[in-house]
């Protein structure tokens, strides 16, 4: 202190020390108050808000008038895809006097038909729109996850998104209480479950919807796969390539779409010799081949990173919203067990399975009418030995045993069914 006194800094140092103590005290109080606020919000107010929200949702459901001509379509990612898309297109094609409301998500990119009304998932307007709809169609557990209260005169229709029950339903068999509750709600709240086969009937009855009436009238999304006209193929090819920003040079395409990987360190093409596969495809089927890679939805956000460094003939198709358009575009398909391959069977185009590890499936991969390889050598051999006639025959037998009813006219049957529900 004597030194500071002599240097003429004593009072400055003392005052500075006092203010530093005050700053420490203020910071301590700030951190304490912030911690208390977060604790109160998480433990107390959030629970009260949840209860109040449930009350509000019930009030909206009870007070909103149901419009007989109103239908709400909910696609799990908010994209213009899946059965909801093709149901909507059939309604628009007919010019039916219905009000269509489409539910958007933050990641929805469209484009959407101008005839739609739009609401954002989870907003107050979303709950009002759902409450006022005579029919609500979803392809996941969206209604249950958002806590919508169902009106007594409403009809809720479930289409689900996994074809022919290839994969075990997400979390089927889990004992997680919240998910079990969603499953129970979906089972009790759904009025009609759309299926495309006796196999789907069995899978759905054994898992999520044991008590829900099944309408085995097909999946509208698959109608386009049964359309063999050159006009449709040309139109869909141009649409997909324009959106993917790929120049059309008359090349052929292999669609590779894996399911969710078991190893988080692996990339979608781990273990696959893409150069050898491309050469084998050209040798067996002719033409110049390029590869469209559609990662699993859980990997989509980081797909550009996962696929970095691949040859220029490999294209990231993960952000293309409608996989059915890619199925039409593709000249061949390959997966390790993703559900889209069962839809692809309807095209009878070449398809291959490549899997080096077990997947959770409702069907063993070996039971699918497709050549299964567990090594590059076996995959190349399967491509080289592919027989169109045998492939077509085995697919036909498989679909017959599965009781498939997809025939290119599902959308018409489904909209007929929806119009029937709306007249009740």
CSV table of C-alpha atoms in Angstrom, one decimal:
chain,number,residue,atom,x,y,z
A,1,UNK,CA,0.0,0.0,0.0
A,2,UNK,CA,2.9,2.4,0.8
A,3,UNK,CA,4.2,1.8,-2.7
A,4,UNK,CA,0.8,2.7,-4.2
A,5,UNK,CA,0.7,5.8,-1.9
A,6,UNK,CA,4.1,6.9,-3.1
A,7,UNK,CA,3.2,6.2,-6.8
A,8,UNK,CA,0.0,8.1,-6.5
A,9,UNK,CA,-2.3,5.1,-7.1
A,10,UNK,CA,-3.7,4.3,-3.6
A,11,UNK,CA,-7.2,5.6,-3.9
A,12,UNK,CA,-7.6,4.3,-7.5
A,13,UNK,CA,-6.6,0.8,-6.4
A,14,UNK,CA,-8.9,0.9,-3.4
A,15,UNK,CA,-11.9,2.1,-5.4
A,16,UNK,CA,-11.1,-0.4,-8.1
A,17,UNK,CA,-11.1,-3.2,-5.5
A,18,UNK,CA,-14.4,-2.1,-4.1
A,19,UNK,CA,-16.0,-2.1,-7.6
A,20,UNK,CA,-14.5,-5.5,-8.4
A,21,UNK,CA,-16.2,-6.9,-5.2
A,22,UNK,CA,-19.4,-5.3,-6.3
A,23,UNK,CA,-19.1,-6.8,-9.8
A,24,UNK,CA,-18.5,-10.3,-8.3
A,25,UNK,CA,-21.5,-9.9,-6.1
A,26,UNK,CA,-23.7,-8.7,-9.0
A,27,UNK,CA,-22.5,-11.6,-11.2
A,28,UNK,CA,-23.2,-14.1,-8.5
A,29,UNK,CA,-26.7,-12.7,-8.0
A,30,UNK,CA,-27.2,-12.7,-11.8
A,31,UNK,CA,-26.1,-16.3,-12.2
A,32,UNK,CA,-28.2,-17.3,-9.2
A,33,UNK,CA,-31.3,-15.6,-10.4
A,34,UNK,CA,-30.8,-17.0,-13.9
A,35,UNK,CA,-30.5,-20.5,-12.5
A,36,UNK,CA,-33.6,-20.1,-10.4
A,37,UNK,CA,-35.5,-18.8,-13.5
A,38,UNK,CA,-34.4,-21.7,-15.6
A,39,UNK,CA,-35.3,-24.1,-12.8
A,40,UNK,CA,-38.7,-22.6,-12.3
A,41,UNK,CA,-39.4,-22.5,-16.1
A,42,UNK,CA,-38.4,-26.1,-16.5
A,43,UNK,CA,-39.9,-27.6,-13.4
A,44,UNK,CA,-42.9,-25.4,-12.7
A,45,UNK,CA,-44.1,-23.1,-15.5
A,46,UNK,CA,-43.4,-25.6,-18.4
A,47,UNK,CA,-45.6,-28.2,-16.7
A,48,UNK,CA,-48.3,-25.6,-16.1
A,49,UNK,CA,-48.0,-24.4,-19.7
A,50,UNK,CA,-48.4,-28.0,-20.9
A,51,UNK,CA,-51.6,-28.4,-18.8
A,52,UNK,CA,-52.9,-25.1,-20.0
A,53,UNK,CA,-52.1,-26.0,-23.6
A,54,UNK,CA,-54.0,-29.2,-23.2
A,55,UNK,CA,-57.0,-27.2,-21.9
A,56,UNK,CA,-56.7,-24.8,-24.8
A,57,UNK,CA,-56.5,-27.6,-27.4
A,58,UNK,CA,-59.6,-29.3,-25.9
A,59,UNK,CA,-61.4,-25.9,-25.9
A,60,UNK,CA,-60.6,-25.4,-29.6
A,61,UNK,CA,-61.8,-29.0,-30.5
A,62,UNK,CA,-65.0,-28.4,-28.6
A,63,UNK,CA,-65.8,-25.0,-30.0
A,64,UNK,CA,-64.6,-25.3,-33.6
A,65,UNK,CA,-67.3,-26.1,-36.1
A,66,UNK,CA,-66.4,-29.1,-38.3
A,67,UNK,CA,-66.7,-28.3,-42.0
A,68,UNK,CA,-67.9,-31.2,-44.1
A,69,UNK,CA,-65.9,-30.2,-47.1
A,70,UNK,CA,-62.6,-29.6,-45.2
A,71,UNK,CA,-59.7,-32.0,-45.3
A,72,UNK,CA,-56.3,-31.6,-43.7
A,73,UNK,CA,-53.3,-33.5,-45.0
A,74,UNK,CA,-50.2,-34.1,-42.8
A,75,UNK,CA,-47.0,-35.5,-44.2
A,76,UNK,CA,-44.5,-36.3,-41.5
A,77,UNK,CA,-41.8,-33.9,-42.8
A,78,UNK,CA,-44.2,-31.3,-44.2
A,79,UNK,CA,-42.9,-32.1,-47.7
A,80,UNK,CA,-45.0,-32.5,-50.8
A,81,UNK,CA,-44.6,-36.2,-51.0
A,82,UNK,CA,-45.9,-39.6,-49.8
A,83,UNK,CA,-49.5,-40.7,-49.9
A,84,UNK,CA,-50.8,-37.3,-48.8
A,85,UNK,CA,-49.4,-35.7,-51.9
A,86,UNK,CA,-51.0,-38.2,-54.3
A,87,UNK,CA,-54.3,-38.1,-52.4
A,88,UNK,CA,-54.2,-34.3,-52.9
A,89,UNK,CA,-53.4,-34.6,-56.6
A,90,UNK,CA,-56.4,-36.9,-57.2
A,91,UNK,CA,-58.7,-34.5,-55.3
A,92,UNK,CA,-57.4,-31.7,-57.5
A,93,UNK,CA,-57.7,-33.8,-60.7
A,94,UNK,CA,-61.3,-34.5,-59.9
A,95,UNK,CA,-62.1,-30.8,-59.2
A,96,UNK,CA,-63.8,-32.0,-56.0
A,97,UNK,CA,-65.4,-29.1,-54.0
A,98,UNK,CA,-63.1,-29.7,-51.0
A,99,UNK,CA,-60.9,-27.3,-49.0
A,100,UNK,CA,-57.4,-28.8,-48.7
A,101,UNK,CA,-55.2,-27.6,-45.9
A,102,UNK,CA,-51.6,-28.7,-46.0
A,103,UNK,CA,-49.5,-28.7,-42.9
A,104,UNK,CA,-46.0,-27.2,-43.2
A,105,UNK,CA,-42.9,-27.7,-41.2
A,106,UNK,CA,-39.9,-25.4,-40.8
A,107,UNK,CA,-38.0,-27.5,-43.3
A,108,UNK,CA,-40.7,-27.7,-46.0
A,109,UNK,CA,-39.4,-26.5,-49.3
A,110,UNK,CA,-42.3,-27.3,-51.8
A,111,UNK,CA,-43.4,-26.2,-54.3
A,112,UNK,CA,-47.0,-26.8,-53.5
A,113,UNK,CA,-50.2,-26.4,-55.5
A,114,UNK,CA,-51.7,-22.9,-55.3
A,115,UNK,CA,-55.1,-24.4,-54.4
A,116,UNK,CA,-53.9,-25.4,-50.9
A,117,UNK,CA,-54.4,-23.5,-47.7
A,118,UNK,CA,-51.4,-23.7,-45.4
A,119,UNK,CA,-50.8,-23.9,-41.7
A,120,UNK,CA,-47.6,-24.5,-39.8
A,121,UNK,CA,-47.4,-27.6,-37.6
A,122,UNK,CA,-47.8,-26.9,-33.9
A,123,UNK,CA,-49.2,-23.4,-34.2
A,124,UNK,CA,-52.6,-22.2,-33.0
A,125,UNK,CA,-53.8,-22.0,-36.6
A,126,UNK,CA,-52.8,-25.7,-37.1
A,127,UNK,CA,-55.0,-26.8,-34.2
A,128,UNK,CA,-57.9,-24.7,-35.4
A,129,UNK,CA,-57.6,-26.1,-38.9
A,130,UNK,CA,-57.4,-29.7,-37.7
A,131,UNK,CA,-60.4,-29.2,-35.4
A,132,UNK,CA,-62.4,-27.8,-38.3
A,133,UNK,CA,-61.7,-30.6,-40.7
A,134,UNK,CA,-64.1,-33.5,-41.4
A,135,UNK,CA,-61.2,-35.7,-42.5
A,136,UNK,CA,-57.6,-35.6,-41.4
A,137,UNK,CA,-55.0,-37.8,-43.2
A,138,UNK,CA,-51.5,-38.4,-41.8
A,139,UNK,CA,-48.7,-40.8,-42.6
A,140,UNK,CA,-47.0,-40.9,-39.1
A,141,UNK,CA,-48.0,-40.1,-35.5
A,142,UNK,CA,-48.1,-36.3,-36.1
A,143,UNK,CA,-51.5,-35.7,-34.6
A,144,UNK,CA,-50.7,-37.6,-31.5
A,145,UNK,CA,-47.3,-36.0,-31.1
A,146,UNK,CA,-48.8,-32.5,-31.2
A,147,UNK,CA,-51.5,-33.4,-28.8
A,148,UNK,CA,-54.5,-32.7,-31.0
A,149,UNK,CA,-57.9,-33.4,-29.4
A,150,UNK,CA,-60.1,-35.3,-31.8
A,151,UNK,CA,-63.7,-34.2,-32.4
A,152,UNK,CA,-66.5,-36.7,-32.1
A,153,UNK,CA,-67.6,-36.2,-35.7
A,154,UNK,CA,-64.2,-36.3,-37.3
A,155,UNK,CA,-62.6,-39.1,-39.3
A,156,UNK,CA,-58.8,-39.6,-38.9
A,157,UNK,CA,-57.1,-41.7,-41.6
A,158,UNK,CA,-53.6,-43.2,-41.3
A,159,UNK,CA,-51.6,-44.1,-44.4
A,160,UNK,CA,-48.2,-44.7,-42.7
A,161,UNK,CA,-45.0,-44.3,-44.7
A,162,UNK,CA,-43.2,-47.6,-44.6
A,163,UNK,CA,-44.1,-49.8,-47.6
A,164,UNK,CA,-45.1,-53.5,-47.3
A,165,UNK,CA,-43.8,-53.6,-43.7
A,166,UNK,CA,-40.2,-54.2,-44.8
A,167,UNK,CA,-38.6,-52.5,-41.8
A,168,UNK,CA,-39.8,-53.1,-38.3
A,169,UNK,CA,-41.9,-50.1,-37.4
A,170,UNK,CA,-40.0,-47.3,-35.7
A,171,UNK,CA,-39.8,-48.2,-32.0
A,172,UNK,CA,-42.1,-51.2,-32.4
A,173,UNK,CA,-41.4,-53.2,-29.3
A,174,UNK,CA,-39.9,-50.3,-27.4
A,175,UNK,CA,-41.0,-50.0,-23.8
A,176,UNK,CA,-40.4,-46.3,-23.7
A,177,UNK,CA,-43.5,-44.9,-22.0
A,178,UNK,CA,-44.0,-41.8,-24.2
A,179,UNK,CA,-43.8,-43.7,-27.4
A,180,UNK,CA,-46.1,-46.4,-26.2
A,181,UNK,CA,-48.6,-43.7,-25.3
A,182,UNK,CA,-48.4,-42.4,-28.9
A,183,UNK,CA,-49.0,-45.9,-30.3
A,184,UNK,CA,-52.0,-46.4,-28.0
A,185,UNK,CA,-53.5,-43.0,-28.9
A,186,UNK,CA,-53.0,-43.7,-32.6
A,187,UNK,CA,-54.7,-47.0,-32.2
A,188,UNK,CA,-57.7,-45.5,-30.4
A,189,UNK,CA,-58.1,-42.4,-32.5
A,190,UNK,CA,-57.6,-43.7,-36.0
A,191,UNK,CA,-60.8,-44.5,-37.9
A,192,UNK,CA,-59.3,-46.0,-41.0
A,193,UNK,CA,-55.9,-47.4,-41.8
A,194,UNK,CA,-54.9,-47.6,-45.5
A,195,UNK,CA,-52.9,-50.7,-46.5
A,196,UNK,CA,-51.8,-52.2,-49.8
A,197,UNK,CA,-51.5,-55.9,-49.0
A,198,UNK,CA,-52.5,-58.7,-46.6
A,199,UNK,CA,-48.9,-58.6,-45.3
A,200,UNK,CA,-49.3,-55.0,-44.3
A,201,UNK,CA,-52.6,-55.8,-42.6
A,202,UNK,CA,-50.8,-58.5,-40.5
A,203,UNK,CA,-47.8,-56.3,-39.6
A,204,UNK,CA,-50.0,-53.3,-38.6
A,205,UNK,CA,-52.4,-55.5,-36.6
A,206,UNK,CA,-49.5,-57.0,-34.7
A,207,UNK,CA,-47.9,-53.7,-33.9
A,208,UNK,CA,-49.6,-50.2,-33.9
A,209,UNK,CA,-53.2,-50.7,-34.9
A,210,UNK,CA,-54.7,-53.9,-33.6
A,211,UNK,CA,-58.1,-52.4,-33.3
A,212,UNK,CA,-58.3,-50.1,-36.3
A,213,UNK,CA,-60.3,-51.2,-39.4
A,214,UNK,CA,-58.0,-51.7,-42.4
A,215,UNK,CA,-58.9,-50.5,-45.9
A,216,UNK,CA,-56.8,-52.7,-48.3
A,217,UNK,CA,-57.1,-50.4,-51.3
A,218,UNK,CA,-53.5,-49.6,-52.0
A,219,UNK,CA,-51.1,-46.6,-51.6
A,220,UNK,CA,-51.7,-43.7,-53.9
A,221,UNK,CA,-48.0,-42.9,-54.0
A,222,UNK,CA,-47.4,-46.1,-55.9
A,223,UNK,CA,-49.8,-45.3,-58.8
A,224,UNK,CA,-47.0,-43.6,-60.7
A,225,UNK,CA,-44.8,-46.7,-60.5
A,226,UNK,CA,-47.4,-48.7,-62.4
A,227,UNK,CA,-47.6,-46.0,-65.2
A,228,UNK,CA,-45.4,-47.4,-68.0
A,229,UNK,CA,-46.2,-44.6,-70.5
A,230,UNK,CA,-43.2,-42.9,-72.1
A,231,UNK,CA,-44.9,-39.5,-71.5
A,232,UNK,CA,-44.9,-40.0,-67.8
A,233,UNK,CA,-41.3,-41.3,-67.7
A,234,UNK,CA,-40.1,-38.3,-69.8
A,235,UNK,CA,-42.0,-35.8,-67.7
A,236,UNK,CA,-40.8,-37.2,-64.4
A,237,UNK,CA,-37.2,-37.5,-65.6
A,238,UNK,CA,-37.1,-33.8,-66.6
A,239,UNK,CA,-38.7,-32.8,-63.3
A,240,UNK,CA,-36.3,-34.7,-61.2
A,241,UNK,CA,-33.1,-33.9,-63.1
A,242,UNK,CA,-34.0,-30.2,-63.2
A,243,UNK,CA,-34.5,-30.2,-59.4
A,244,UNK,CA,-31.3,-32.1,-58.9
A,245,UNK,CA,-29.5,-29.8,-61.2
A,246,UNK,CA,-28.2,-32.7,-63.3
A,247,UNK,CA,-27.7,-32.3,-67.1
A,248,UNK,CA,-29.6,-34.9,-69.1
A,249,UNK,CA,-27.1,-36.6,-71.4
A,250,UNK,CA,-29.2,-39.7,-71.8
A,251,UNK,CA,-27.3,-41.4,-69.0
A,252,UNK,CA,-28.8,-44.1,-66.9
A,253,UNK,CA,-29.2,-44.0,-63.1
A,254,UNK,CA,-28.7,-46.3,-60.2
A,255,UNK,CA,-30.5,-45.2,-57.1
A,256,UNK,CA,-28.7,-46.1,-53.9
A,257,UNK,CA,-30.7,-45.4,-50.8
A,258,UNK,CA,-29.5,-47.0,-47.5
A,259,UNK,CA,-31.4,-47.2,-44.3
A,260,UNK,CA,-30.1,-45.8,-41.1
A,261,UNK,CA,-26.5,-46.9,-40.5
A,262,UNK,CA,-25.6,-48.9,-37.5
A,263,UNK,CA,-22.1,-47.4,-37.4
A,264,UNK,CA,-22.2,-43.6,-37.0
A,265,UNK,CA,-18.6,-43.4,-38.4
A,266,UNK,CA,-19.5,-45.0,-41.7
A,267,UNK,CA,-20.5,-43.1,-44.8
A,268,UNK,CA,-23.6,-44.1,-46.9
A,269,UNK,CA,-21.3,-45.8,-49.5
A,270,UNK,CA,-18.9,-47.5,-47.0
A,271,UNK,CA,-17.7,-50.8,-48.4
A,272,UNK,CA,-19.0,-50.3,-51.9
A,273,UNK,CA,-16.6,-50.0,-54.9
A,274,UNK,CA,-18.6,-47.5,-56.9
A,275,UNK,CA,-16.2,-47.5,-59.8
A,276,UNK,CA,-16.5,-51.3,-60.1
A,277,UNK,CA,-20.3,-51.1,-59.7
A,278,UNK,CA,-20.6,-48.5,-62.4
A,279,UNK,CA,-18.5,-50.5,-64.8
A,280,UNK,CA,-20.5,-53.7,-64.1
A,281,UNK,CA,-23.8,-51.9,-64.7
A,282,UNK,CA,-22.6,-50.6,-68.1
A,283,UNK,CA,-21.3,-54.0,-69.0
A,284,UNK,CA,-24.5,-55.8,-68.1
A,285,UNK,CA,-27.2,-53.2,-69.1
A,286,UNK,CA,-25.3,-50.9,-71.5
A,287,UNK,CA,-25.1,-47.1,-71.5
A,288,UNK,CA,-23.3,-44.7,-69.2
A,289,UNK,CA,-24.3,-44.9,-65.6
A,290,UNK,CA,-24.5,-42.3,-62.8
A,291,UNK,CA,-25.4,-42.9,-59.2
A,292,UNK,CA,-28.1,-41.1,-57.2
A,293,UNK,CA,-27.5,-41.4,-53.5
A,294,UNK,CA,-30.4,-40.8,-51.1
A,295,UNK,CA,-29.2,-41.0,-47.5
A,296,UNK,CA,-31.5,-42.0,-44.7
A,297,UNK,CA,-33.6,-39.1,-43.4
A,298,UNK,CA,-31.6,-39.0,-40.2
A,299,UNK,CA,-28.4,-38.4,-42.2
A,300,UNK,CA,-29.9,-35.9,-44.7
A,301,UNK,CA,-28.7,-32.7,-42.9
A,302,UNK,CA,-25.1,-33.8,-43.1
A,303,UNK,CA,-25.3,-35.7,-46.4
A,304,UNK,CA,-23.2,-33.2,-48.3
A,305,UNK,CA,-20.4,-33.8,-45.8
A,306,UNK,CA,-20.9,-37.6,-45.8
A,307,UNK,CA,-20.8,-37.7,-49.6
A,308,UNK,CA,-17.9,-35.3,-50.2
A,309,UNK,CA,-15.1,-36.6,-52.3
A,310,UNK,CA,-17.1,-39.0,-54.3
A,311,UNK,CA,-16.7,-39.1,-58.1
A,312,UNK,CA,-18.6,-36.5,-60.2
A,313,UNK,CA,-21.0,-39.2,-61.4
A,314,UNK,CA,-22.3,-39.6,-57.9
A,315,UNK,CA,-25.1,-37.1,-57.0
A,316,UNK,CA,-26.7,-36.3,-53.6
A,317,UNK,CA,-30.4,-36.9,-54.0
A,318,UNK,CA,-31.1,-36.7,-50.2
A,319,UNK,CA,-33.0,-33.4,-50.4
A,320,UNK,CA,-35.3,-34.4,-53.3
A,321,UNK,CA,-38.6,-34.5,-51.4
A,322,UNK,CA,-40.5,-37.2,-53.4
A,323,UNK,CA,-38.7,-40.5,-53.5
A,324,UNK,CA,-41.3,-41.9,-55.9
A,325,UNK,CA,-40.0,-39.5,-58.6
A,326,UNK,CA,-36.6,-40.9,-58.1
A,327,UNK,CA,-38.0,-44.5,-58.4
A,328,UNK,CA,-39.4,-43.5,-61.8
A,329,UNK,CA,-36.1,-41.9,-62.8
A,330,UNK,CA,-33.9,-44.8,-61.7
A,331,UNK,CA,-33.0,-47.5,-64.1
A,332,UNK,CA,-31.9,-49.8,-61.2
A,333,UNK,CA,-32.0,-49.6,-57.5
A,334,UNK,CA,-29.8,-50.7,-54.6
A,335,UNK,CA,-30.2,-50.7,-50.8
A,336,UNK,CA,-29.3,-52.4,-47.6
A,337,UNK,CA,-32.9,-52.8,-46.6
A,338,UNK,CA,-34.6,-49.4,-46.8
A,339,UNK,CA,-38.4,-49.6,-47.2
A,340,UNK,CA,-38.6,-47.8,-50.6
A,341,UNK,CA,-37.2,-51.0,-52.3
A,342,UNK,CA,-40.6,-52.7,-51.8
A,343,UNK,CA,-42.4,-49.8,-53.7
A,344,UNK,CA,-39.7,-50.2,-56.3
A,345,UNK,CA,-40.6,-53.8,-56.9
A,346,UNK,CA,-43.7,-52.6,-58.6
A,347,UNK,CA,-41.6,-51.2,-61.5
A,348,UNK,CA,-39.9,-54.7,-62.1
A,349,UNK,CA,-36.7,-52.8,-62.9
A,350,UNK,CA,-33.3,-54.3,-61.8
A,351,UNK,CA,-32.8,-54.0,-58.0
A,352,UNK,CA,-30.1,-55.3,-55.7
A,353,UNK,CA,-29.5,-55.7,-52.0
A,354,UNK,CA,-26.1,-55.0,-50.4
A,355,UNK,CA,-25.7,-55.4,-46.7
A,356,UNK,CA,-22.7,-56.3,-44.6
A,357,UNK,CA,-24.6,-56.2,-41.3
A,358,UNK,CA,-28.0,-57.2,-39.9
A,359,UNK,CA,-30.9,-54.8,-40.1
A,360,UNK,CA,-34.1,-54.8,-38.0
A,361,UNK,CA,-36.7,-55.9,-40.5
A,362,UNK,CA,-40.2,-57.4,-40.4
A,363,UNK,CA,-38.9,-59.6,-43.3
A,364,UNK,CA,-35.6,-61.3,-43.6
A,365,UNK,CA,-33.7,-59.7,-46.5
A,366,UNK,CA,-33.2,-63.1,-47.9
A,367,UNK,CA,-36.9,-63.5,-48.4
A,368,UNK,CA,-37.1,-60.5,-50.8
A,369,UNK,CA,-37.1,-61.5,-54.5
A,370,UNK,CA,-33.8,-59.7,-54.9
A,371,UNK,CA,-30.2,-60.9,-55.1
A,372,UNK,CA,-28.5,-60.2,-51.8
A,373,UNK,CA,-24.7,-59.5,-51.6
A,374,UNK,CA,-22.6,-59.1,-48.5
A,375,UNK,CA,-19.4,-58.3,-50.3
A,376,UNK,CA,-18.3,-56.3,-53.4
A,377,UNK,CA,-17.4,-59.5,-55.2
A,378,UNK,CA,-20.9,-60.9,-54.7
A,379,UNK,CA,-22.5,-57.6,-55.7
A,380,UNK,CA,-20.7,-57.4,-58.9
A,381,UNK,CA,-21.5,-61.1,-59.6
A,382,UNK,CA,-25.2,-60.4,-59.0
A,383,UNK,CA,-25.2,-57.5,-61.5
A,384,UNK,CA,-23.4,-59.5,-64.1
A,385,UNK,CA,-25.8,-62.5,-63.7
A,386,UNK,CA,-29.0,-60.5,-63.5
A,387,UNK,CA,-31.8,-62.1,-65.4
A,388,UNK,CA,-34.8,-59.9,-66.3
A,389,UNK,CA,-37.2,-62.8,-66.9
A,390,UNK,CA,-36.4,-64.5,-63.6
A,391,UNK,CA,-36.5,-61.1,-61.8
A,392,UNK,CA,-40.0,-60.3,-63.1
A,393,UNK,CA,-41.3,-63.8,-62.3
A,394,UNK,CA,-40.0,-63.7,-58.8
A,395,UNK,CA,-41.4,-60.2,-58.1
A,396,UNK,CA,-44.8,-61.3,-59.4
A,397,UNK,CA,-44.8,-64.3,-57.0
A,398,UNK,CA,-43.7,-62.2,-54.1
A,399,UNK,CA,-46.4,-59.6,-54.6
A,400,UNK,CA,-49.0,-62.3,-55.0
A,401,UNK,CA,-47.9,-64.0,-51.7
A,402,UNK,CA,-47.9,-60.6,-50.0
A,403,UNK,CA,-51.4,-60.0,-51.2
A,404,UNK,CA,-50.5,-56.7,-52.9
A,405,UNK,CA,-53.3,-54.7,-54.4
A,406,UNK,CA,-51.3,-51.8,-55.8
A,407,UNK,CA,-52.3,-51.6,-59.5
A,408,UNK,CA,-52.0,-48.0,-60.5
A,409,UNK,CA,-55.5,-47.0,-59.4
A,410,UNK,CA,-55.1,-46.6,-55.6
A,411,UNK,CA,-55.6,-42.9,-55.5
A,412,UNK,CA,-59.0,-43.1,-57.1
A,413,UNK,CA,-60.1,-45.8,-54.6
A,414,UNK,CA,-58.7,-43.8,-51.6
A,415,UNK,CA,-60.4,-40.6,-52.6
A,416,UNK,CA,-63.6,-42.5,-53.1
A,417,UNK,CA,-63.2,-43.7,-49.5
A,418,UNK,CA,-62.4,-40.3,-48.2
A,419,UNK,CA,-65.5,-38.8,-49.9
A,420,UNK,CA,-67.5,-41.5,-48.3
A,421,UNK,CA,-66.1,-40.6,-44.9
A,422,UNK,CA,-66.8,-36.9,-45.4
A,423,UNK,CA,-70.4,-37.6,-46.1
A,424,UNK,CA,-71.0,-39.2,-42.8
